[in-house]
Amino acid sequence: MTKADDTKRYIIEKAAPIFNMHGYEGTSMSQLTQAIGMTKGAIYGNFRNKDEIAREAFEYNFSAVRDRISAVVRTRKHACDKLIAFATFYIDNYHRLAETGGCPLLNAAVDTDNTDLPIRSSVRQAIETWLDSVIQIVDEGMKKGEIREDVDSEEFASLFVSSIEGGIMLARVTGDPAPLERSVNHLIDMVNRNLRG
């Protein structure tokens, strides 16, 4: 890694929690310069504009959560247990995520909902990544006989992602993790009753 790469990574590591906490519009360059400890000119010497910083900050935040989920899922052998571990990650880590602004995917999706911000394509790609990872677990589980063959993996992935994100949204708005716990418990019940082969 070059010194320039190290500097860019440092900027993103410092900017990422600010964007996750305050969103694109709510994050000012003065917040970034203060947190990073660099002038606006020095930051823009490494990035073209705020859009590029925001996109890389989102990708950094999403990757951090994705990598932690993957580590938990890899500890399970059975496909249904992988799905349950995936879902319960959000309950187990709810307070940690809340302290850093919440789920970066949900935050960025809401932030770009009615706008055409450059990070919108990164958000869409992250959602596809999440859906694809659930689909892959289900499809592999069907091949191994761990999940019933009549399960529609795309339909389940859509329900899985929307249930968790909806639960997170309600938990964040109410300040109570109970809606997320209910969503995850419903998913666990669905996995055990409707998917397990």
XYZ file of C-alpha atoms in Angstrom:
197
model
C 0.000 0.000 0.000
C 1.293 3.443 -0.897
C 1.268 6.447 1.419
C -1.558 7.919 -0.696
C -3.582 4.709 -0.215
C -2.946 4.846 3.548
C -4.125 8.469 3.631
C -7.299 7.675 1.692
C -8.047 4.743 3.992
C -7.481 6.946 7.051
C -9.882 9.572 5.678
C -12.569 6.962 4.998
C -12.151 5.325 8.425
C -12.720 8.710 10.065
C -15.500 9.839 7.688
C -17.477 6.568 7.686
C -19.071 6.844 11.160
C -19.952 10.503 10.534
C -21.809 9.717 7.307
C -23.535 6.757 8.972
C -24.627 8.902 11.902
C -25.668 12.058 10.033
C -26.347 10.980 6.446
C -25.147 12.617 3.259
C -26.987 15.919 3.614
C -26.379 16.102 7.361
C -22.619 15.655 7.070
C -20.737 18.906 6.578
C -17.188 19.375 5.400
C -16.425 21.113 8.707
C -17.460 17.921 10.574
C -15.208 15.906 8.299
C -12.197 18.224 8.577
C -12.531 18.237 12.358
C -12.839 14.447 12.662
C -10.124 13.719 10.125
C -7.750 16.415 11.320
C -7.054 17.626 7.800
C -7.979 20.723 5.833
C -10.683 20.651 3.196
C -7.974 21.078 0.546
C -6.001 18.128 1.902
C -9.107 15.941 1.883
C -9.983 17.000 -1.661
C -6.410 16.269 -2.657
C -7.351 12.610 -2.108
C -10.987 12.628 -3.271
C -12.710 14.477 -6.113
C -15.678 15.616 -4.026
C -18.000 14.864 -1.118
C -19.918 12.364 -3.257
C -16.839 10.182 -3.660
C -16.086 10.304 0.075
C -19.717 9.436 0.895
C -19.739 6.487 -1.516
C -16.494 5.039 -0.170
C -17.609 5.674 3.422
C -20.849 3.773 2.764
C -18.960 0.892 1.146
C -16.584 0.813 4.126
C -19.486 0.755 6.618
C -21.400 -1.898 4.686
C -18.299 -4.084 4.243
C -17.567 -3.953 7.964
C -21.052 -5.266 8.820
C -21.024 -7.781 5.946
C -17.662 -9.185 7.053
C -18.847 -9.593 10.653
C -22.003 -11.384 9.487
C -19.962 -13.661 7.203
C -17.679 -14.587 10.092
C -20.690 -15.619 12.199
C -22.399 -17.498 9.359
C -19.214 -19.453 8.544
C -19.277 -20.960 12.048
C -22.472 -22.866 11.170
C -22.647 -25.979 8.985
C -26.370 -26.468 8.302
C -27.999 -23.985 5.897
C -30.902 -23.268 8.267
C -28.486 -22.585 11.102
C -26.586 -20.189 8.821
C -29.794 -18.253 8.136
C -30.635 -18.141 11.843
C -27.115 -16.927 12.684
C -27.420 -14.296 9.955
C -30.696 -13.004 11.395
C -29.685 -13.140 15.054
C -26.527 -11.160 14.276
C -28.737 -8.071 14.211
C -30.191 -8.740 17.653
C -26.805 -9.610 19.122
C -25.246 -6.452 17.668
C -28.201 -4.056 17.784
C -26.778 -1.803 20.515
C -23.331 -1.706 18.915
C -24.867 -0.746 15.558
C -27.163 1.816 17.210
C -24.217 3.534 18.878
C -22.598 4.112 15.489
C -25.759 5.385 13.808
C -27.558 2.149 12.973
C -27.529 -0.134 9.959
C -25.484 1.544 7.212
C -27.579 -0.083 4.486
C -30.865 1.175 5.922
C -29.418 4.634 6.587
C -28.031 5.030 3.087
C -31.185 3.600 1.483
C -33.347 6.152 3.303
C -30.828 8.909 2.577
C -30.996 8.243 -1.177
C -34.699 7.316 -1.369
C -35.948 10.458 -3.110
C -32.681 11.679 -4.568
C -30.287 10.651 -7.243
C -27.162 10.845 -5.113
C -24.119 9.095 -6.566
C -24.110 6.572 -3.696
C -27.532 5.285 -4.755
C -25.934 2.752 -7.125
C -23.667 1.545 -4.283
C -26.729 1.115 -2.046
C -28.523 -0.855 -4.753
C -25.453 -3.053 -5.240
C -25.194 -3.668 -1.467
C -28.842 -4.737 -1.326
C -28.229 -7.125 -4.232
C -25.179 -8.499 -2.403
C -27.255 -9.137 0.717
C -30.095 -10.762 -1.235
C -27.625 -12.894 -3.210
C -25.917 -14.123 -0.038
C -29.264 -15.312 1.385
C -30.237 -16.886 -1.946
C -26.897 -18.702 -2.064
C -27.374 -20.139 1.448
C -30.877 -21.345 0.562
C -29.881 -22.797 -2.823
C -26.900 -24.649 -1.334
C -29.120 -25.906 1.469
C -31.592 -27.286 -1.078
C -28.785 -29.085 -2.951
C -27.636 -30.706 0.307
C -31.175 -31.663 1.350
C -31.065 -29.322 4.348
C -33.806 -27.075 2.951
C -37.004 -28.213 1.281
C -36.811 -28.285 -2.512
C -40.030 -26.303 -3.005
C -38.659 -23.145 -1.334
C -38.410 -20.105 -3.595
C -34.987 -18.744 -2.604
C -35.539 -15.305 -4.165
C -38.879 -14.850 -2.431
C -37.429 -15.947 0.901
C -34.411 -13.627 0.508
C -36.726 -10.679 -0.136
C -38.790 -11.485 2.973
C -35.622 -12.041 5.010
C -34.023 -8.712 4.109
C -37.211 -6.653 4.364
C -38.118 -8.205 7.732
C -34.738 -7.373 9.241
C -34.547 -3.878 7.764
C -38.138 -3.146 8.791
C -37.416 -4.398 12.299
C -34.305 -2.232 12.517
C -36.230 0.821 11.312
C -38.980 0.354 13.907
C -36.433 -0.312 16.652
C -34.477 2.844 15.772
C -37.579 5.049 15.596
C -39.081 3.760 18.851
C -35.778 3.371 20.695
C -36.850 -0.163 21.593
C -35.217 -3.273 20.053
C -38.423 -5.319 20.534
C -39.687 -4.835 16.923
C -36.373 -6.140 15.579
C -36.490 -9.078 17.995
C -40.030 -9.903 16.825
C -38.973 -9.762 13.157
C -35.948 -11.995 13.760
C -37.973 -14.458 15.869
C -40.547 -14.640 13.063
C -37.760 -15.386 10.568
C -36.335 -18.101 12.838
C -39.790 -19.661 13.117
C -40.186 -19.491 9.332
C -36.808 -21.165 8.808
C -37.588 -23.960 11.255
C -41.179 -24.571 10.103
C -41.092 -23.845 6.379
C -37.524 -24.325 5.177
C -35.841 -27.015 7.255
C -35.730 -30.216 5.216
